Amino acid sequence: MSKLSQFSRSLAIVKKDMLIFYLKGPVVIMGLLFPFFLFGAFLIGRDLSHAYLFVALIAMTAFFTSTAVGPTIIPWEARSKTFERLISSPISITTVLFGDMQASFYFGIIITSFISLTAIFLGIGVNLLIFIPVVVLALLTFSAMTILMSSYPPTDVPADVMMLSSLVKFTLLFISGIFVPLEKLPWYARAVSAISPLTYMVDALRYSVSMHGYFPLWLDLIAMLFFSLIFFFSGVVIHKRVLEKRFT
Amino acid sequence: MEIIKAEHLTKYYGDFLAVNDISFSVNKGEIFGFLGPNGAGKTTTIRMLTGILNPSSGRIEVFGMDMKKHKIEIRERTGIVPEMANPYIDLTAMRNLRLMGRLYGMKRREIEERSLELLKLFNLYEKKDTKVRGFSKGMKQRLSLAMAMLPDPELLFLDEPTSGLDVMSARLIKKIIREEQKRGKTIFMNTHNMQDANELCNRVAIINHGKLIAIDTPEKIKEIGAKSNVIEFSLSPFKFKEGIVEGRVEILGDKVKVYTGEVDETIKKIVNYAERENLKIVSLNVEKPSLEDVFMALVGEKNE
């Protein structure tokens, strides 16, 4: 079975996920409504530059949209008894998860592209040669993170996974330099922020609007690539290991 | 020609032994029934044979290929209806079939033609653009089987295909299973429905507590119980005292079933009892045991 054929079959998974999950209540709430309310709360009463606000808006949008779909797919499928049929077809678990990851990615890219147009209204000069690869790489990283999030515990209750993934997401949100720039954080908070992939996206986005950041741009890009590979492949390994528990 | 070959299959879930060292083979063009009570190990076996679960030990060969090494290639030639597996309720019947076709790598045109053909065959054509959410259990099961048959596989795995279905759906599914066999397909079917097994299967295997306890044609399996006969009688007014006859006794409504090797002696005892108690014999039949009777005897004995 060629890799190309498995990739083509993963697109069938993407289409299925788009038709079924994009308009599910929790996805709309956590992926669309929530980041805008959060951004509103962040904005009110603060005198911040447009560029700073734009970076926060894009980072929150990309982060919340691309992590809204993925965590719930497998538990949802397990609950509605469609998962066994899916994995008994001629595709590998890796292909199923790659399809789910792409569904998260495309959801993120559609919404984030649309929100990125605010740069025009805010009159911000954005270096698209930096902005586009950074957003794409960040969305891949966050989408891969959802594969890891949905891997454990092997539950068929989507709310369980949503709760755990929300806990992780909020923790990352507050340590990643969105609300307080990295250079203003104490050294120990900066050390913690280094383990968050969102930190590198925010830092790289600042390059795209102001040509300077806390870390070198190449480090931001490599860190996101590293996180995306680690998240996806460790997620696949855990999903394979706990597969049996989904049936017992 | 052997299509499935299972050798010394064993499956543990933690410390629990679900399947205990079973070996069997299924020949090309055969409908092979896998019978057993709930929790006997049927679904675990089918999940190992379809590569969803890995056996703790033992070996599986399908189409002469090792399941461990050629899982995807084997599944390309196999259609599966897992137990309790539903189609996607948020998709229409047609979209469910299209999804399955794409997962099997079929061409767009082929998917459309075959889907319409199967929707007609399963009496679902009128509902092709209706979301599955509104389907009855029978309609969902028919769609499930249509999804499994879409790539025209050589081998079908069906886990409880008629369980809990209305009579019409169950009859339609059984008819289609027979037709698939006539087209040279091999069918492996898990069931606890003895009538289905008796009507459809060329050979059956009986599993209980993870262990194979019998494997043969339905008629040969019935011969295991041939040494005993079933005497079914009814008395009016209905009255029956335990111990008046020897052998296994079942009271079913206003009828009594006695499993015994001593037909003459048992009938005399029943007649004497009726005379003594002034009861009218409404009916009295002597029959050979059915597959279900033998199954109950085998499984019951093992359970004891």
Coordinates of C-alpha atoms in Angstrom, one line a residue:
Chain A
M1 CA 0.0 0.0 0.0
S2 CA 1.6 3.2 -1.1
K3 CA 1.9 6.3 1.0
L4 CA 0.1 8.3 -1.7
S5 CA -2.8 5.9 -1.5
Q6 CA -3.0 6.2 2.3
F7 CA -2.8 10.0 1.9
S8 CA -5.6 10.0 -0.6
R9 CA -7.7 7.9 1.8
S10 CA -6.9 10.3 4.7
L11 CA -8.7 13.0 2.6
A12 CA -11.8 10.9 2.9
I13 CA -11.4 11.1 6.7
V14 CA -11.0 14.9 6.4
K15 CA -14.2 15.2 4.4
K16 CA -16.1 13.1 6.9
D17 CA -14.8 15.1 9.8
M18 CA -15.7 18.4 8.1
L19 CA -19.3 17.2 7.4
I20 CA -19.8 15.8 10.9
F21 CA -17.7 17.8 13.4
Y22 CA -17.2 21.3 12.1
L23 CA -20.7 22.3 13.2
K24 CA -20.9 20.4 16.4
G25 CA -21.8 22.6 19.4
P26 CA -18.6 22.2 21.4
V27 CA -16.5 22.9 18.3
V28 CA -18.4 26.1 17.5
I29 CA -18.3 27.3 21.1
M30 CA -14.6 26.4 21.8
G31 CA -13.3 27.1 18.4
L32 CA -15.2 30.2 17.2
L33 CA -17.1 32.0 20.0
F34 CA -14.7 31.5 22.8
P35 CA -11.5 33.0 21.4
F36 CA -13.4 36.2 20.4
F37 CA -14.9 36.6 23.9
L38 CA -11.5 36.0 25.4
F39 CA -9.9 38.5 23.0
G40 CA -12.6 41.0 23.9
A41 CA -11.9 40.6 27.6
F42 CA -8.1 41.0 26.9
L43 CA -8.8 44.2 24.9
I44 CA -11.1 46.1 27.2
G45 CA -9.4 48.7 29.3
R46 CA -5.9 48.3 27.9
D47 CA -4.1 50.7 25.7
L48 CA -2.2 48.4 23.4
S49 CA -0.7 49.0 20.0
H50 CA -2.6 47.6 17.0
A51 CA 0.3 45.3 16.1
Y52 CA 0.3 43.9 19.6
L53 CA -3.4 43.3 19.5
F54 CA -3.2 41.7 16.0
V55 CA -0.6 39.2 17.2
A56 CA -2.8 38.3 20.2
L57 CA -5.9 38.0 18.0
I58 CA -4.2 35.7 15.4
A59 CA -2.5 33.6 18.1
M60 CA -5.7 33.0 20.0
T61 CA -7.7 32.4 16.9
A62 CA -5.2 29.9 15.4
F63 CA -4.7 28.2 18.8
F64 CA -8.4 27.8 19.7
T65 CA -9.7 27.0 16.2
S66 CA -7.1 24.3 15.4
T67 CA -7.5 22.6 18.8
A68 CA -11.4 22.7 18.8
V69 CA -12.1 19.8 16.4
G70 CA -9.4 17.2 17.0
P71 CA -9.7 16.2 20.6
T72 CA -13.3 15.1 20.4
I73 CA -13.3 13.1 17.1
I74 CA -12.0 9.8 18.4
P75 CA -14.1 9.8 21.6
W76 CA -17.1 10.8 19.6
E77 CA -16.6 8.0 17.1
A78 CA -16.0 5.5 19.9
R79 CA -19.3 6.6 21.5
S80 CA -21.4 6.5 18.3
K81 CA -19.9 3.1 17.4
T82 CA -18.4 4.2 14.2
F83 CA -14.7 3.9 15.2
E84 CA -14.5 0.2 14.8
R85 CA -15.9 0.3 11.3
L86 CA -13.4 3.1 10.4
I87 CA -10.3 1.2 11.7
S88 CA -11.4 -2.1 10.1
S89 CA -11.2 -0.5 6.6
P90 CA -8.0 -0.7 4.7
I91 CA -6.3 2.2 6.3
S92 CA -3.8 2.4 9.1
I93 CA -4.4 4.1 12.5
T94 CA -1.8 6.6 11.4
T95 CA -3.8 7.4 8.3
V96 CA -7.0 7.9 10.4
L97 CA -5.2 10.2 12.8
F98 CA -3.5 12.1 10.0
G99 CA -6.9 12.7 8.5
D100 CA -8.2 13.9 11.8
M101 CA -5.2 16.2 12.2
Q102 CA -5.8 17.7 8.7
A103 CA -9.4 18.3 9.6
S104 CA -8.2 20.4 12.6
F105 CA -5.7 22.1 10.4
Y106 CA -8.1 23.1 7.7
F107 CA -10.7 24.4 10.3
G108 CA -7.9 26.5 11.8
I109 CA -6.7 27.8 8.4
I110 CA -10.1 28.8 7.2
I111 CA -11.0 30.8 10.3
T112 CA -7.5 32.2 10.8
S113 CA -7.2 33.4 7.2
F114 CA -10.5 35.2 7.5
I115 CA -9.5 36.9 10.8
S116 CA -6.0 37.8 9.4
L117 CA -7.9 40.3 7.1
T118 CA -8.3 42.5 10.2
A119 CA -4.7 43.6 9.6
I120 CA -6.0 45.6 6.6
F121 CA -8.6 47.4 8.8
L122 CA -6.1 48.0 11.6
G123 CA -3.6 49.4 9.1
I124 CA -0.8 47.0 10.2
G125 CA 2.0 46.2 7.8
V126 CA 2.5 42.4 7.9
N127 CA 5.5 40.6 6.4
L128 CA 3.6 37.9 4.6
L129 CA 6.7 35.9 3.8
I130 CA 7.1 35.4 7.6
F131 CA 3.4 35.5 8.6
I132 CA 2.1 32.8 6.2
P133 CA 4.7 30.1 7.0
V134 CA 4.5 30.9 10.7
V135 CA 0.7 30.5 10.8
V136 CA 0.7 27.3 8.7
L137 CA 3.4 25.8 10.9
A138 CA 1.7 26.8 14.1
L139 CA -1.7 25.4 12.9
L140 CA 0.1 22.1 12.1
T141 CA 1.6 22.1 15.5
F142 CA -1.6 22.7 17.3
S143 CA -3.5 20.2 15.1
A144 CA -0.9 17.6 15.9
M145 CA -1.3 18.5 19.6
T146 CA -5.0 17.5 19.4
I147 CA -3.9 14.0 18.3
L148 CA -1.9 13.7 21.5
M149 CA -4.8 15.2 23.5
S150 CA -7.3 12.6 22.2
S151 CA -5.0 9.7 22.9
Y152 CA -5.3 9.4 26.6
P153 CA -7.4 8.5 28.5
P154 CA -9.0 6.1 25.9
T155 CA -12.5 7.3 26.8
D156 CA -15.7 7.4 24.7
V157 CA -16.9 10.5 26.6
P158 CA -16.1 13.6 24.5
A159 CA -16.6 15.9 27.5
D160 CA -13.8 14.2 29.4
V161 CA -11.3 15.0 26.7
M162 CA -12.7 18.5 26.2
M163 CA -12.2 19.2 29.9
L164 CA -8.6 17.9 29.9
S165 CA -7.7 19.6 26.7
S166 CA -9.2 22.9 28.0
L167 CA -7.0 22.6 31.1
V168 CA -3.9 22.2 28.9
K169 CA -5.0 25.0 26.5
F170 CA -5.6 27.6 29.2
T171 CA -2.3 26.8 30.9
L172 CA -0.5 27.3 27.7
L173 CA -2.4 30.4 26.8
F174 CA -1.2 32.2 30.0
I175 CA 2.4 31.2 29.8
S176 CA 3.0 32.0 26.1
G177 CA 3.6 35.7 26.0
I178 CA 0.2 36.7 24.6
F179 CA -0.9 38.7 27.7
V180 CA 2.5 39.6 29.0
P181 CA 5.5 39.8 26.6
L182 CA 8.2 37.2 27.3
E183 CA 10.8 39.9 28.1
K184 CA 8.7 41.1 31.0
L185 CA 8.2 37.7 32.5
P186 CA 10.4 36.6 35.5
W187 CA 13.1 34.1 34.5
Y188 CA 11.2 31.1 35.9
A189 CA 8.1 32.0 33.9
R190 CA 10.2 32.4 30.8
A191 CA 11.7 28.9 31.4
V192 CA 8.1 27.4 31.7
S193 CA 7.0 29.3 28.6
A194 CA 9.8 27.6 26.6
I195 CA 7.9 24.3 26.8
S196 CA 4.8 25.8 25.1
P197 CA 4.5 25.7 21.3
L198 CA 2.2 28.7 21.5
T199 CA 5.2 30.8 22.8
Y200 CA 7.1 30.3 19.5
M201 CA 4.1 31.2 17.4
V202 CA 3.5 34.4 19.3
D203 CA 7.2 35.3 19.1
A204 CA 7.4 34.5 15.4
L205 CA 4.2 36.5 14.7
R206 CA 5.8 39.5 16.4
Y207 CA 8.7 39.2 13.8
S208 CA 6.1 39.4 11.0
V209 CA 4.7 42.7 12.3
S210 CA 7.8 44.3 13.9
M211 CA 10.8 42.4 12.7
H212 CA 12.0 41.6 16.2
G213 CA 11.1 39.0 18.8
Y214 CA 12.5 37.4 21.9
F215 CA 14.0 34.2 20.3
P216 CA 15.7 34.1 16.9
L217 CA 13.0 33.5 14.2
W218 CA 14.8 30.3 13.0
L219 CA 14.5 28.9 16.6
D220 CA 10.7 29.7 16.6
L221 CA 10.2 27.8 13.4
I222 CA 12.4 24.8 14.4
A223 CA 10.7 24.6 17.8
M224 CA 7.2 24.5 16.2
L225 CA 8.4 21.9 13.7
F226 CA 9.9 19.8 16.5
F227 CA 6.7 20.1 18.6
S228 CA 4.4 19.1 15.7
L229 CA 6.5 16.0 15.0
I230 CA 6.7 15.0 18.7
F231 CA 2.9 15.6 19.2
F232 CA 1.8 13.7 16.2
F233 CA 4.0 10.7 16.5
S234 CA 3.7 10.3 20.3
G235 CA -0.1 10.7 19.8
V236 CA 0.0 7.9 17.2
V237 CA 2.0 5.6 19.5
I238 CA -0.3 6.2 22.5
H239 CA -3.4 5.7 20.3
K240 CA -2.0 2.4 19.1
R241 CA -1.1 1.3 22.6
V242 CA -4.6 2.1 24.1
L243 CA -6.6 0.9 21.1
E244 CA -7.5 -2.4 22.9
K245 CA -8.8 -0.5 25.9
R246 CA -11.4 1.2 23.6
F247 CA -13.0 -2.2 23.1
T248 CA -12.9 -3.6 26.6
Chain B
M1 CA -8.8 -23.8 -0.5
E2 CA -8.4 -22.2 2.9
I3 CA -9.3 -18.5 3.1
I4 CA -8.9 -18.1 6.8
K5 CA -6.5 -20.1 8.9
A6 CA -6.3 -19.5 12.7
E7 CA -3.7 -21.4 14.6
H8 CA -3.6 -21.5 18.4
L9 CA -5.2 -18.1 18.9
T10 CA -5.1 -16.9 22.4
K11 CA -6.2 -13.5 23.7
Y12 CA -5.7 -12.1 27.2
Y13 CA -7.2 -8.8 28.4
G14 CA -4.9 -8.2 31.4
D15 CA -5.3 -11.4 33.4
F16 CA -8.6 -12.3 31.8
L17 CA -8.4 -15.1 29.2
A18 CA -10.9 -14.2 26.5
V19 CA -9.9 -16.7 23.8
N20 CA -8.1 -19.8 24.7
D21 CA -5.9 -21.5 22.2
I22 CA -8.4 -22.0 19.3
S23 CA -7.5 -23.3 15.9
F24 CA -9.8 -23.6 12.8
S25 CA -9.9 -22.8 9.1
V26 CA -12.5 -21.5 6.8
N27 CA -12.7 -22.7 3.2
K28 CA -13.4 -20.6 0.0
G29 CA -17.1 -20.2 -0.7
E30 CA -18.2 -21.3 2.7
I31 CA -20.5 -19.7 5.2
F32 CA -18.9 -20.4 8.5
G33 CA -20.9 -19.7 11.7
F34 CA -19.2 -18.9 14.9
L35 CA -21.6 -19.6 17.7
G36 CA -21.5 -19.0 21.4
P37 CA -23.3 -17.3 24.3
N38 CA -22.6 -13.6 25.1
G39 CA -19.1 -13.2 26.4
A40 CA -17.9 -16.5 24.9
G41 CA -15.1 -14.8 22.9
K42 CA -16.8 -14.5 19.5
T43 CA -16.3 -10.8 19.0
T44 CA -12.7 -10.9 20.3
T45 CA -12.1 -13.7 17.7
I46 CA -13.6 -11.7 14.8
R47 CA -11.6 -8.6 15.9
M48 CA -8.4 -10.7 15.8
L49 CA -9.3 -12.1 12.4
T50 CA -9.9 -8.6 11.0
G51 CA -6.7 -7.3 12.5
I52 CA -8.3 -4.8 14.9
L53 CA -6.8 -6.6 17.9
N54 CA -3.5 -8.5 18.0
P55 CA -3.6 -12.0 19.5
S56 CA -1.6 -12.5 22.6
S57 CA -0.3 -15.6 20.9
G58 CA -1.1 -17.7 17.8
R59 CA -1.1 -16.9 14.1
I60 CA -3.7 -15.8 11.6
E61 CA -3.5 -16.2 7.8
V62 CA -6.1 -14.8 5.5
F63 CA -5.8 -15.3 1.7
G64 CA -2.5 -17.0 2.5
M65 CA -1.1 -13.8 4.0
D66 CA 0.1 -13.3 7.5
M67 CA -2.3 -10.9 9.3
K68 CA 0.6 -9.3 11.2
K69 CA 2.5 -8.3 8.1
H70 CA -0.3 -7.7 5.5
K71 CA -3.2 -6.2 7.5
I72 CA -4.0 -3.5 4.9
E73 CA -3.7 -5.8 1.9
I74 CA -6.0 -8.4 3.6
R75 CA -8.6 -5.7 4.4
E76 CA -8.6 -4.5 0.8
R77 CA -10.2 -7.8 -0.1
T78 CA -12.5 -8.0 3.0
G79 CA -15.8 -6.4 4.0
I80 CA -16.5 -6.1 7.7
V81 CA -19.7 -5.5 9.6
P82 CA -18.5 -5.1 13.2
E83 CA -20.8 -5.8 16.2
M84 CA -22.8 -2.7 17.1
A85 CA -21.0 -0.7 14.4
N86 CA -23.2 2.1 13.1
P87 CA -23.1 4.1 10.0
Y88 CA -22.5 7.8 10.6
I89 CA -25.8 9.2 11.7
D90 CA -25.0 12.7 10.6
L91 CA -24.3 11.6 7.0
T92 CA -26.8 10.5 4.4
A93 CA -26.9 6.8 3.3
M94 CA -25.2 7.8 0.1
R95 CA -22.5 9.8 1.9
N96 CA -21.8 6.8 4.1
L97 CA -21.3 4.6 1.1
R98 CA -19.1 7.2 -0.6
L99 CA -16.9 7.4 2.5
M100 CA -16.5 3.7 2.5
G101 CA -15.7 3.6 -1.2
R102 CA -13.0 6.2 -0.8
L103 CA -11.5 4.4 2.2
Y104 CA -11.2 1.3 -0.1
G105 CA -9.6 3.4 -2.8
M106 CA -12.4 2.9 -5.3
K107 CA -12.9 5.3 -8.3
R108 CA -15.6 7.9 -8.1
R109 CA -17.7 6.5 -10.9
E110 CA -17.5 3.0 -9.5
I111 CA -18.5 4.2 -6.1
E112 CA -21.6 5.9 -7.5
E113 CA -22.7 3.0 -9.6
R114 CA -22.1 0.3 -6.9
S115 CA -23.7 2.5 -4.2
L116 CA -27.0 2.9 -6.2
E117 CA -27.0 -0.8 -7.0
L118 CA -26.6 -1.7 -3.3
L119 CA -29.2 0.8 -2.1
K120 CA -31.7 -0.7 -4.4
L121 CA -30.8 -4.3 -3.3
F122 CA -31.2 -3.3 0.3
N123 CA -34.5 -1.4 -0.2
L124 CA -32.9 1.9 0.8
Y125 CA -32.8 3.7 -2.6
E126 CA -35.7 6.0 -1.6
K127 CA -33.7 7.0 1.5
K128 CA -30.4 7.6 -0.2
D129 CA -30.3 11.3 0.6
T130 CA -31.8 11.0 4.1
K131 CA -29.5 11.3 7.1
V132 CA -29.1 8.0 8.9
R133 CA -30.1 9.6 12.2
G134 CA -33.8 8.9 11.2
F135 CA -33.2 5.3 10.2
S136 CA -34.7 2.3 12.1
K137 CA -32.3 -0.4 13.4
G138 CA -33.1 -2.7 10.5
M139 CA -32.3 0.1 8.0
K140 CA -29.0 0.9 9.7
Q141 CA -28.0 -2.7 9.7
R142 CA -28.9 -3.0 6.0
L143 CA -26.9 0.0 5.2
S144 CA -24.0 -1.4 7.3
L145 CA -24.0 -4.5 5.2
A146 CA -24.2 -2.5 2.0
M147 CA -21.2 -0.5 3.2
A148 CA -19.3 -3.8 3.8
M149 CA -20.3 -5.1 0.3
L150 CA -19.5 -1.9 -1.6
P151 CA -16.0 -2.9 -2.7
D152 CA -17.3 -6.4 -3.7
P153 CA -15.0 -8.2 -1.2
E154 CA -14.1 -11.8 -1.5
L155 CA -14.5 -12.3 2.2
L156 CA -17.2 -10.9 4.5
F157 CA -17.0 -10.8 8.3
L158 CA -20.4 -10.3 9.9
D159 CA -20.8 -9.9 13.6
E160 CA -24.4 -10.7 14.6
P161 CA -25.8 -9.6 11.3
T162 CA -29.5 -10.2 12.2
S163 CA -29.4 -9.6 15.9
G164 CA -32.5 -7.6 17.1
L165 CA -33.8 -6.9 13.6
D166 CA -37.4 -7.0 12.4
V167 CA -38.4 -10.1 10.4
M168 CA -38.3 -8.4 7.0
S169 CA -34.8 -6.9 7.5
A170 CA -33.5 -10.2 8.9
R171 CA -35.0 -12.2 6.0
L172 CA -33.6 -9.7 3.4
I173 CA -30.1 -9.9 5.0
K174 CA -30.2 -13.7 5.1
K175 CA -31.3 -13.8 1.4
I176 CA -28.4 -11.5 0.4
I177 CA -25.9 -13.6 2.4
R178 CA -27.0 -16.7 0.5
E179 CA -26.7 -14.8 -2.8
E180 CA -23.2 -13.7 -1.9
Q181 CA -22.2 -17.3 -1.3
K182 CA -23.6 -18.3 -4.7
R183 CA -21.3 -15.6 -6.2
G184 CA -18.4 -17.4 -4.6
K185 CA -17.9 -15.2 -1.6
T186 CA -16.7 -16.6 1.7
I187 CA -18.6 -15.5 4.8
F188 CA -17.5 -15.6 8.4
M189 CA -20.5 -15.0 10.7
N190 CA -20.7 -14.5 14.4
T191 CA -24.2 -15.3 15.8
H192 CA -26.0 -16.5 18.8
N193 CA -29.1 -17.1 16.6
M194 CA -29.3 -20.9 16.1
Q195 CA -31.9 -20.7 13.5
D196 CA -29.7 -18.4 11.3
A197 CA -26.8 -20.7 11.8
N198 CA -28.9 -23.8 10.9
E199 CA -30.4 -22.1 7.8
L200 CA -27.2 -20.4 6.5
C201 CA -24.0 -22.1 7.6
N202 CA -22.1 -24.8 5.9
R203 CA -20.1 -25.3 9.0
V204 CA -20.3 -24.0 12.5
A205 CA -17.9 -23.7 15.4
I206 CA -19.2 -23.4 19.0
I207 CA -17.1 -21.4 21.4
N208 CA -17.7 -21.1 25.1
H209 CA -15.5 -19.4 27.8
G210 CA -13.0 -18.7 25.0
K211 CA -12.6 -22.4 24.1
L212 CA -13.8 -24.2 20.9
I213 CA -16.0 -27.0 22.0
A214 CA -17.3 -28.3 18.6
I215 CA -16.7 -27.6 15.0
D216 CA -18.5 -29.3 12.1
T217 CA -21.5 -29.1 9.8
P218 CA -24.8 -28.2 11.5
E219 CA -26.2 -31.7 10.8
K220 CA -23.1 -33.5 12.2
I221 CA -23.2 -31.3 15.3
K222 CA -26.9 -32.3 15.7
E223 CA -25.7 -35.9 15.7
I224 CA -23.7 -35.2 18.9
G225 CA -27.1 -34.9 20.5
A226 CA -28.7 -37.7 18.5
K227 CA -28.3 -40.2 21.3
S228 CA -31.0 -38.2 23.1
N229 CA -34.5 -37.3 21.9
V230 CA -36.8 -34.5 22.7
I231 CA -40.2 -35.4 24.0
E232 CA -42.5 -32.4 24.1
F233 CA -46.0 -32.8 25.7
S234 CA -48.8 -30.7 27.1
L235 CA -51.4 -31.7 29.7
S236 CA -54.8 -30.2 30.5
P237 CA -55.3 -28.8 33.0
F238 CA -51.6 -28.1 33.1
K239 CA -49.9 -29.8 36.0
F240 CA -46.4 -31.3 36.2
K241 CA -44.3 -32.6 39.0
E242 CA -40.5 -32.6 38.9
G243 CA -39.1 -36.2 39.1
I244 CA -41.8 -38.1 37.3
V245 CA -39.5 -38.5 34.3
E246 CA -35.7 -38.9 34.0
G247 CA -33.5 -36.6 31.9
R248 CA -33.3 -32.8 31.4
V249 CA -36.7 -31.1 31.8
E250 CA -37.7 -27.7 30.6
I251 CA -41.1 -26.2 31.2
L252 CA -42.1 -23.8 28.4
G253 CA -45.5 -22.2 29.1
D254 CA -48.1 -25.0 29.0
K255 CA -45.6 -27.4 27.5
V256 CA -42.9 -29.7 28.9
K257 CA -39.7 -30.7 27.0
V258 CA -37.9 -33.7 28.2
Y259 CA -34.4 -34.6 26.8
T260 CA -33.9 -38.4 27.1
G261 CA -32.4 -41.5 25.5
E262 CA -35.3 -43.6 26.9
V263 CA -38.3 -42.7 24.7
D264 CA -40.5 -45.7 25.4
E265 CA -40.0 -45.6 29.2
T266 CA -40.5 -41.8 29.4
I267 CA -43.7 -41.8 27.3
K268 CA -45.2 -44.6 29.5
K269 CA -44.3 -42.5 32.6
I270 CA -46.0 -39.5 31.2
V271 CA -49.2 -41.5 30.2
N272 CA -49.3 -43.1 33.7
Y273 CA -48.9 -39.7 35.3
A274 CA -51.7 -38.3 33.2
E275 CA -54.0 -41.2 34.1
R276 CA -53.2 -41.1 37.7
E277 CA -53.8 -37.3 38.0
N278 CA -56.8 -37.4 35.7
L279 CA -55.2 -35.1 33.1
K280 CA -55.9 -34.9 29.4
I281 CA -52.9 -35.3 27.0
V282 CA -53.3 -32.4 24.6
S283 CA -50.2 -33.1 22.6
L284 CA -47.1 -35.4 22.6
N285 CA -44.3 -35.2 20.1
V286 CA -41.0 -37.0 19.8
E287 CA -38.3 -35.1 17.9
K288 CA -34.6 -35.2 17.2
P289 CA -32.7 -32.4 18.9
S290 CA -32.3 -29.1 17.1
L291 CA -29.0 -27.3 16.7
E292 CA -30.2 -25.1 19.6
D293 CA -30.8 -28.1 21.8
V294 CA -27.3 -29.5 21.1
F295 CA -25.8 -26.0 21.6
M296 CA -27.6 -25.7 24.9
A297 CA -26.5 -29.2 26.0
L298 CA -22.9 -28.5 25.0
V299 CA -22.7 -24.9 26.4
G300 CA -24.8 -25.9 29.5
E301 CA -22.5 -28.8 30.3
K302 CA -19.4 -26.7 29.9
N303 CA -20.9 -24.0 32.0
E304 CA -21.6 -26.5 34.8

